[in-house]
PDB file of C-alpha atoms in Angstrom:
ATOM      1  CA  UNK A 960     180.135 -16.463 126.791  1.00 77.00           C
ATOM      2  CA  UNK A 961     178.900 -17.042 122.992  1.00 82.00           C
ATOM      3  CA  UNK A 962     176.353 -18.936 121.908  1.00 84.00           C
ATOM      4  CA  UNK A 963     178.699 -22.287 121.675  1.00 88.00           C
ATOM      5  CA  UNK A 964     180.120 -22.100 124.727  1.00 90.00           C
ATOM      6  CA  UNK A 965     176.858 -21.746 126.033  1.00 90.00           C
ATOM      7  CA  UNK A 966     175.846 -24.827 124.466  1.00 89.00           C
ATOM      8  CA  UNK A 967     178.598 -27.051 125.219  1.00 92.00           C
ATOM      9  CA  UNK A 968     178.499 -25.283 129.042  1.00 89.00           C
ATOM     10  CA  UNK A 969     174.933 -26.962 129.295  1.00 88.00           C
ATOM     11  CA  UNK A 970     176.272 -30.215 127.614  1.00 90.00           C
ATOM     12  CA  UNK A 971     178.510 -30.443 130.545  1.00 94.00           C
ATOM     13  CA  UNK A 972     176.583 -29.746 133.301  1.00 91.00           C
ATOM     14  CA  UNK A 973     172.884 -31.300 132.119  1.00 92.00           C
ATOM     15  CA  UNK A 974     173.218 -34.966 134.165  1.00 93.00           C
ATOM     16  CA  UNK A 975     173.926 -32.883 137.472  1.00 92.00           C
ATOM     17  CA  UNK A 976     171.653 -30.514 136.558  1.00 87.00           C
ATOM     18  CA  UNK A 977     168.800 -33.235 136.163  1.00 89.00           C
ATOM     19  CA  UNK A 978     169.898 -34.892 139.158  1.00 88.00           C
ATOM     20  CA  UNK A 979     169.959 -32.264 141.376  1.00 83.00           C
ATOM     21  CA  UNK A 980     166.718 -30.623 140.405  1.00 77.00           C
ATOM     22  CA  UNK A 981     163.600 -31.363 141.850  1.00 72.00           C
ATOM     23  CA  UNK A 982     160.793 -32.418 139.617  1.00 70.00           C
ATOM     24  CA  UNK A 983     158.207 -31.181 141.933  1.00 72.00           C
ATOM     25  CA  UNK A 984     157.048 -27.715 143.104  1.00 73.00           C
ATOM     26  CA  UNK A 985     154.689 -24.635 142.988  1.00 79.00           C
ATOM     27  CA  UNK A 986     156.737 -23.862 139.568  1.00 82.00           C
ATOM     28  CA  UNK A 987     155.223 -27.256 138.266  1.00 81.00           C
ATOM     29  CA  UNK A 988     152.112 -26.574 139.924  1.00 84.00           C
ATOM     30  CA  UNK A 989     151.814 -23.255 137.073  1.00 91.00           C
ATOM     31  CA  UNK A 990     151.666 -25.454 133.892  1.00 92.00           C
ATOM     32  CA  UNK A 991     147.906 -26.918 135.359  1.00 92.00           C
ATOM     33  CA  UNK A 992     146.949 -23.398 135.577  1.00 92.00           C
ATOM     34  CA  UNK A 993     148.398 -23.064 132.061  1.00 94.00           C
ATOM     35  CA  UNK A 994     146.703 -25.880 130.939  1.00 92.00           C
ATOM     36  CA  UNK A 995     143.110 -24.523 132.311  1.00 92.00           C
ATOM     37  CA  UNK A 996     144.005 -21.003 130.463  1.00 91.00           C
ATOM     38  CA  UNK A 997     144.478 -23.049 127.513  1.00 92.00           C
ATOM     39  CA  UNK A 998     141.151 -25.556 127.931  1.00 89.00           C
ATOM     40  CA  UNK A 999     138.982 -22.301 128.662  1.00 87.00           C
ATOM     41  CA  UNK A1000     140.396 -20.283 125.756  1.00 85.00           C
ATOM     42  CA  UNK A1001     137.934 -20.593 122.668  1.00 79.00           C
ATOM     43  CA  UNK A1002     140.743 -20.509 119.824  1.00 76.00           C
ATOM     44  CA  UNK A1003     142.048 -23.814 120.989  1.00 70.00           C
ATOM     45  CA  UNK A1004     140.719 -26.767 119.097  1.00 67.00           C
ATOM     46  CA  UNK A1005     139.261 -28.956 121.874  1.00 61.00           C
ATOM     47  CA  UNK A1006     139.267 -31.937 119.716  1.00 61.00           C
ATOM     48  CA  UNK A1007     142.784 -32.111 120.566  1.00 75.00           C
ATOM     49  CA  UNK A1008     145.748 -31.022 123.077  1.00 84.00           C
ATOM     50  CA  UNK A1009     146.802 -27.743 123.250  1.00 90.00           C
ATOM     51  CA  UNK A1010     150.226 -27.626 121.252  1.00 94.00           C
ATOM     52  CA  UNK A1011     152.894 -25.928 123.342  1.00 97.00           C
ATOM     53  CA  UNK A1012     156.392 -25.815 122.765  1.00 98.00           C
ATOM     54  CA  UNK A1013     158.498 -25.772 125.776  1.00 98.00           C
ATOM     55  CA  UNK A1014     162.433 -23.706 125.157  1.00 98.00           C
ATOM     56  CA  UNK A1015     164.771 -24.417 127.035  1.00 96.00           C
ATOM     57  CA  UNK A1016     163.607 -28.002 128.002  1.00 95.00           C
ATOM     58  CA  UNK A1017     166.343 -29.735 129.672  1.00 93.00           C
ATOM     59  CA  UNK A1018     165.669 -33.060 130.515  1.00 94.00           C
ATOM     60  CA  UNK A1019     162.179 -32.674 130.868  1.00 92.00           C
ATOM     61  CA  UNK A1020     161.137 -33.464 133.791  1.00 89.00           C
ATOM     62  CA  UNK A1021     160.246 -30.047 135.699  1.00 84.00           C
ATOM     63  CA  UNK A1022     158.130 -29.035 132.523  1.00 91.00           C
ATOM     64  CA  UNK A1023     158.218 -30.805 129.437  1.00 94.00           C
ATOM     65  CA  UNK A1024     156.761 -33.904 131.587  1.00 93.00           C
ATOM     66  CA  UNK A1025     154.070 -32.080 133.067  1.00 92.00           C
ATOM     67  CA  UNK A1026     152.617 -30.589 129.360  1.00 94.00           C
ATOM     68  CA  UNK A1027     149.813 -31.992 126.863  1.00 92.00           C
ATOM     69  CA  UNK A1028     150.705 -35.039 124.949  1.00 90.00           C
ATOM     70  CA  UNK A1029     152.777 -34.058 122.444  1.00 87.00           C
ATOM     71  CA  UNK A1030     154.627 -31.184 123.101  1.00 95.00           C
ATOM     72  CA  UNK A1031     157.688 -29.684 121.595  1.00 97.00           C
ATOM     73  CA  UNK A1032     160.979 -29.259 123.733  1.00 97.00           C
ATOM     74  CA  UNK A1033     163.881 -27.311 122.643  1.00 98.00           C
ATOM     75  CA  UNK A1034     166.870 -26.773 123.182  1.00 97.00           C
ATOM     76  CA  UNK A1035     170.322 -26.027 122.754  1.00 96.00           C
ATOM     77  CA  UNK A1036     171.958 -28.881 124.974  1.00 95.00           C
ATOM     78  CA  UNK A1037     172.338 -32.231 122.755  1.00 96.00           C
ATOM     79  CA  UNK A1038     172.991 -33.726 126.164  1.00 95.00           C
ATOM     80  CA  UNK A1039     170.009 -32.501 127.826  1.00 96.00           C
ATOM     81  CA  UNK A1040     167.813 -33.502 124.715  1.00 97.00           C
ATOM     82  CA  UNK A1041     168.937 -37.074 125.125  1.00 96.00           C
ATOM     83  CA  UNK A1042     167.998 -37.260 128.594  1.00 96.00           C
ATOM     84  CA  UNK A1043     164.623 -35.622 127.959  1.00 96.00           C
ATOM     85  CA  UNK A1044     164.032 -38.316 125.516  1.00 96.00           C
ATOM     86  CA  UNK A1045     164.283 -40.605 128.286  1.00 95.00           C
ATOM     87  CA  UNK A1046     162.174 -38.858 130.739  1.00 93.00           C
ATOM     88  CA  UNK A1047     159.126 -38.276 128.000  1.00 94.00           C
ATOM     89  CA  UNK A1048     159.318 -40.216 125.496  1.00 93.00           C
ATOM     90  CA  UNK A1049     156.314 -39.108 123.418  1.00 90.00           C
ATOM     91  CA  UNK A1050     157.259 -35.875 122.595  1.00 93.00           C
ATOM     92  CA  UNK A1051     159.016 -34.359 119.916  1.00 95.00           C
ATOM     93  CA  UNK A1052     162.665 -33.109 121.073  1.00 97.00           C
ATOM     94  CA  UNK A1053     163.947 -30.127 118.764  1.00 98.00           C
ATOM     95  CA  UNK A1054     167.793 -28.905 118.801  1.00 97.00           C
ATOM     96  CA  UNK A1055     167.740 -25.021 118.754  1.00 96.00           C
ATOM     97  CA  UNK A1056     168.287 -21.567 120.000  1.00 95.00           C
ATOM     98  CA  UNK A1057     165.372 -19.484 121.126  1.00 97.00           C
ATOM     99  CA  UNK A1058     166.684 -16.482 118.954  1.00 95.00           C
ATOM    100  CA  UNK A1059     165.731 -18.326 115.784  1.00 96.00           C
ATOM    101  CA  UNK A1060     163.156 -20.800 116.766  1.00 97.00           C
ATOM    102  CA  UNK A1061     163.065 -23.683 113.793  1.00 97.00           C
ATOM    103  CA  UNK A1062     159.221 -23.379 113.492  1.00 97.00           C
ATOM    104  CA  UNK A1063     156.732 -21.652 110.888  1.00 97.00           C
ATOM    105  CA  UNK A1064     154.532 -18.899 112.462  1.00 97.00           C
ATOM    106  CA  UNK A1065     151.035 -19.462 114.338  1.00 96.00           C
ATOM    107  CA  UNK A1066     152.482 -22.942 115.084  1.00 96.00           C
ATOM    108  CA  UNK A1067     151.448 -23.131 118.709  1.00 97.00           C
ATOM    109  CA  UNK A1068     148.993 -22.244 121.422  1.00 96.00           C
ATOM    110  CA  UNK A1069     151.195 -21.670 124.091  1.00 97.00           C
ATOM    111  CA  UNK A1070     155.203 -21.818 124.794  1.00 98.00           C
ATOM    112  CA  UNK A1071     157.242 -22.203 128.213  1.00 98.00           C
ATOM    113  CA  UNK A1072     160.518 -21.217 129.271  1.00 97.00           C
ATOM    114  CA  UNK A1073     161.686 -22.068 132.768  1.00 94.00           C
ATOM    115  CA  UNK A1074     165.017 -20.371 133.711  1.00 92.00           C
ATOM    116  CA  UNK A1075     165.702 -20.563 130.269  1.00 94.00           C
ATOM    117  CA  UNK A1076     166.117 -16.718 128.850  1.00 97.00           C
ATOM    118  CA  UNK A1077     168.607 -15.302 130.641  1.00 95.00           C
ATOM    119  CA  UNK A1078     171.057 -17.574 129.285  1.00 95.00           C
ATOM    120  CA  UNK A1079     170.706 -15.821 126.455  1.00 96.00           C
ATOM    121  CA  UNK A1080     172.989 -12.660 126.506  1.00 95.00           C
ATOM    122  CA  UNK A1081     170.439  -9.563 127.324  1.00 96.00           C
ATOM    123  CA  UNK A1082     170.881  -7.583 124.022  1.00 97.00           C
ATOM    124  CA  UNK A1083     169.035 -10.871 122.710  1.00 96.00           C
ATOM    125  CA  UNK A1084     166.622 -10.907 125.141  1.00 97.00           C
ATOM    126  CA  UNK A1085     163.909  -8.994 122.663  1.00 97.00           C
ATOM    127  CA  UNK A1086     164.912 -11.133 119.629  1.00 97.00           C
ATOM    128  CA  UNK A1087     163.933 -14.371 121.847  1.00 98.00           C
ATOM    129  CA  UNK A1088     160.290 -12.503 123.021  1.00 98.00           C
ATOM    130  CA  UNK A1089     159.346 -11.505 119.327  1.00 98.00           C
ATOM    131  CA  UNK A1090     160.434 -15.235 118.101  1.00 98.00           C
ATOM    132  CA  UNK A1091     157.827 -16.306 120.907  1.00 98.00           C
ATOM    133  CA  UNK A1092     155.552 -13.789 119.572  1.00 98.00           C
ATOM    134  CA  UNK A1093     156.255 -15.050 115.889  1.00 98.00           C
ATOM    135  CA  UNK A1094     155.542 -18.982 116.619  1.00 98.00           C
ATOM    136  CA  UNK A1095     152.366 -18.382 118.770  1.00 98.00           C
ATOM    137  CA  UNK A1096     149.095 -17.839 117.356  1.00 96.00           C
ATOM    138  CA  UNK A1097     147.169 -14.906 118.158  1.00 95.00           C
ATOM    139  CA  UNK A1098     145.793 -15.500 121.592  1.00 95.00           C
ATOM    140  CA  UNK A1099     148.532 -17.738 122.142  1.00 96.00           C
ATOM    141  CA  UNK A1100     149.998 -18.098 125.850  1.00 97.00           C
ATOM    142  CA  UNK A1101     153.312 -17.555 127.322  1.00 98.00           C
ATOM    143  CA  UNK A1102     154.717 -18.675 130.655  1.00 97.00           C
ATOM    144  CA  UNK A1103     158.375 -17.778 131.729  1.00 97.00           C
ATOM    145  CA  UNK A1104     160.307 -17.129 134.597  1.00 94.00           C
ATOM    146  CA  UNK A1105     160.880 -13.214 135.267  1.00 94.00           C
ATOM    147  CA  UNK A1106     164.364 -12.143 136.341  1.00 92.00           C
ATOM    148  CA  UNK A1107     164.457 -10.272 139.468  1.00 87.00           C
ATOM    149  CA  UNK A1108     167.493  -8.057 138.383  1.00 90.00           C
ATOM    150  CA  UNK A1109     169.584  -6.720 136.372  1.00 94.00           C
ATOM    151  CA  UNK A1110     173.062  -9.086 136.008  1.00 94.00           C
ATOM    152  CA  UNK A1111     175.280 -10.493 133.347  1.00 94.00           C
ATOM    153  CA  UNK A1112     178.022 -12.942 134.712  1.00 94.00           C
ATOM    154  CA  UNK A1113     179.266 -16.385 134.455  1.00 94.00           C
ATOM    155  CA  UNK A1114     179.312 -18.375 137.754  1.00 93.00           C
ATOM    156  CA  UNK A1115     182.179 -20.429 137.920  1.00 94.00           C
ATOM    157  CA  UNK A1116     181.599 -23.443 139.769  1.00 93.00           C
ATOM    158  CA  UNK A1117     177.977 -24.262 138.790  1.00 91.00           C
ATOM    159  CA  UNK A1118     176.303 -27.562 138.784  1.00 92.00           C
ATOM    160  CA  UNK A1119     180.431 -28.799 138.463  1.00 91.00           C
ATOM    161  CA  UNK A1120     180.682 -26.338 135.609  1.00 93.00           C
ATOM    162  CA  UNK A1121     180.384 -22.948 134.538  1.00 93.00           C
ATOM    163  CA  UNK A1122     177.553 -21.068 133.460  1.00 94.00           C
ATOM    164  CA  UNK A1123     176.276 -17.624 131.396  1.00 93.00           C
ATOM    165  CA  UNK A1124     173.528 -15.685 132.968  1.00 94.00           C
ATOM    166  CA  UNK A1125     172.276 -12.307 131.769  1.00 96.00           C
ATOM    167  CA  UNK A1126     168.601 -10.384 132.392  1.00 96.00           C
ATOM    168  CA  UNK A1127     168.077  -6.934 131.670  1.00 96.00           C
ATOM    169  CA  UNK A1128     165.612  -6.611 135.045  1.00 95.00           C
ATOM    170  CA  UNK A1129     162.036  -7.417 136.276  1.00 96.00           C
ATOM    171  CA  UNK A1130     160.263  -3.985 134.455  1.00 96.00           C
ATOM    172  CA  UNK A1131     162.631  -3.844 131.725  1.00 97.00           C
ATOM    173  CA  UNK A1132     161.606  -7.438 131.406  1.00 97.00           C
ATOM    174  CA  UNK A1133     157.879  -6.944 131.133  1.00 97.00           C
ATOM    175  CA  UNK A1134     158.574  -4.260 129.049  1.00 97.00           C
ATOM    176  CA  UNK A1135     160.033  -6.337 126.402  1.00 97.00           C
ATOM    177  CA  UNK A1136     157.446  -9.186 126.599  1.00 97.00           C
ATOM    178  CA  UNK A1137     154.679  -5.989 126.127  1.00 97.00           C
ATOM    179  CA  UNK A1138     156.684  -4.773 123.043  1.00 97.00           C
ATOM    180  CA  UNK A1139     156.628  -8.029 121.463  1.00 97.00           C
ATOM    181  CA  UNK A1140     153.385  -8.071 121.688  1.00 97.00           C
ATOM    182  CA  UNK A1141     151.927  -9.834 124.967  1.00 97.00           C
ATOM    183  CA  UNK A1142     148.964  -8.122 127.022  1.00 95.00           C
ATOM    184  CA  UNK A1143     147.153  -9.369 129.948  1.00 94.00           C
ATOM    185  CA  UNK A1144     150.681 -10.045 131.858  1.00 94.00           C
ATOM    186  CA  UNK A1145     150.057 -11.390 135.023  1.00 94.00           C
ATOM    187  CA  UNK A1146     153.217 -12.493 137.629  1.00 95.00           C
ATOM    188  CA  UNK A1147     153.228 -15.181 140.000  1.00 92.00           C
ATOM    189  CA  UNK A1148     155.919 -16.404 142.535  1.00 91.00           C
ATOM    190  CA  UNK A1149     157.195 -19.993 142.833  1.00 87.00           C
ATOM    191  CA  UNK A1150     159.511 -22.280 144.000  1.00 78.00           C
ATOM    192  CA  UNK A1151     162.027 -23.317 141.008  1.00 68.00           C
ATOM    193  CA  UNK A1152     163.818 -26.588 141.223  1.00 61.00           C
ATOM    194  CA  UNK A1153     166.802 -25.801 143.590  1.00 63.00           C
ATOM    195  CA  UNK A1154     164.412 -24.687 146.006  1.00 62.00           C
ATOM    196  CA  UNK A1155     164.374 -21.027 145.943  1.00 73.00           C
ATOM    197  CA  UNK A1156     161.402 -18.701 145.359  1.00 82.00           C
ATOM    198  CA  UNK A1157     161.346 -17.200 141.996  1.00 89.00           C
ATOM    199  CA  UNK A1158     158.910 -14.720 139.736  1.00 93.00           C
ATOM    200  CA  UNK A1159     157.438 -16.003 136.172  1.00 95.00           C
ATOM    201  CA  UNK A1160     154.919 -14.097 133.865  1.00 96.00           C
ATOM    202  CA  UNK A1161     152.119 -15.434 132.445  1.00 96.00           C
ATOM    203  CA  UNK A1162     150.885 -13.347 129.229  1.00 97.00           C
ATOM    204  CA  UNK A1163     148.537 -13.477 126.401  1.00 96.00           C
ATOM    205  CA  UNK A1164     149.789 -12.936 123.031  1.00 97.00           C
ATOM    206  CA  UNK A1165     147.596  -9.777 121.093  1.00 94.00           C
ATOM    207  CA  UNK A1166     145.309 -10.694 119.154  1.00 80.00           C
ATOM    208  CA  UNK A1167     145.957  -8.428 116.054  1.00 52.00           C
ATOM    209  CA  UNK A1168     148.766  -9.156 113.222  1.00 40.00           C
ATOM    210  CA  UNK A1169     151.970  -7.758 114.572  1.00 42.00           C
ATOM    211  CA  UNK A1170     151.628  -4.557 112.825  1.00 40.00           C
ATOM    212  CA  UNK A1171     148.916  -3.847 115.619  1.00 41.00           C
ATOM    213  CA  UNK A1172     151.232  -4.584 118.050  1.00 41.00           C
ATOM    214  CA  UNK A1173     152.869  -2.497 120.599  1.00 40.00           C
ATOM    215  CA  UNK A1174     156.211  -0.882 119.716  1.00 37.00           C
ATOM    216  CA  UNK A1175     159.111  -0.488 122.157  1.00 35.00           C
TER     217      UNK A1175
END
């Protein structure tokens, strides 16, 4: 699927999506440790919230919900937009793709995608980590789900619809996120919001310029 289709896929399946998902979960339970990372880390201006900028948002409610005051969702889905704007209501809701995030550089202290990357055809997959890389300051944070294979297909059927997924696998994963830039990778397992168990990475982004940064 292209990049359109995948966008009006999610427009058609984002209300069953949100109502099927559950808003609780050990995958919630991750942004509080996220949050901690972020309240610990001395770059962060404590005199006000961390800001984070959530891709691949949805309606909100799994992520976007649980994140400072403030926060940035994106993403591709008008549909899903509209409904996070209903769920939180205070943040600011950004349409997008991840490949060309619509944000200057050093913008943010941390960024989240939940089950949001492989979406993205895998080719694209290291275009979407060094756009994270770009929009993060140094020392910035990153917490995503980590695919546990290697798969590109579109599942017929889903959520009433169809959708695109794509991941190039778990190592091949990590080493993109480490090419782009992020050390300090640590992996958790969780329970996502159709109740199965699923990896995510947390990572620190270098500290350097990205000249200093790892190559691939």
């Amino acid at each position: 699927m292209d990049r359109n289709a995948v966008r009006r896929a999610w427009d058609e399946v984002a209300e069953t999506y949100a109502a099927r998902r559950d808003p609780d979960g050990s995958d919630a339970a991750l942004i509080d440790d996220l949050r901690d990372a972020l309240a610990d880390d001395p770059e962060t201006d404590s005199a006000a919230d961390p800001s984070v900028l959530d891709v691949g948002c949805g309606d909100g409610a799994r992520t976007l919900a649980n994140l400072p005051p403030g926060s940035v969702g994106l993403d591709v889905s008008r549909r899903g937009l509209e409904l996070a704007a209903e769920t939180v209501p205070d943040a600011r809701l950004v349409h997008g793709e991840m490949s060309a995030l619509p944000f200057a550089a050093d913008r943010f202290d941390a960024v989240t995608a939940y089950h949001a990357v492989f979406h993205v055809a895998r080719e694209r997959h290291p275009e979407v980590y060094d756009e994270f890389a770009r929009v993060l300051r140094p020392g910035g944070r990153v917490l995503m789900t980590l695919p546990s294979g290697r798969f590109e297909t579109v599942r017929r059927g889903w959520m009433g619809g169809e959708m695109f997924f794509s991941a190039p696998g778990r190592e091949r994963t990590l080493d993109q996120l480490r090419a782009a830039g992020f050390t300090d990778v640590e992996t958790r397992t969780a329970t996502d919001p159709l109740g199965s168990s699923t990896e995510f990475a947390f990572a620190r982004l270098a500290g350097e310029g990205k000249e200093d940064r790892t190559q691939p």
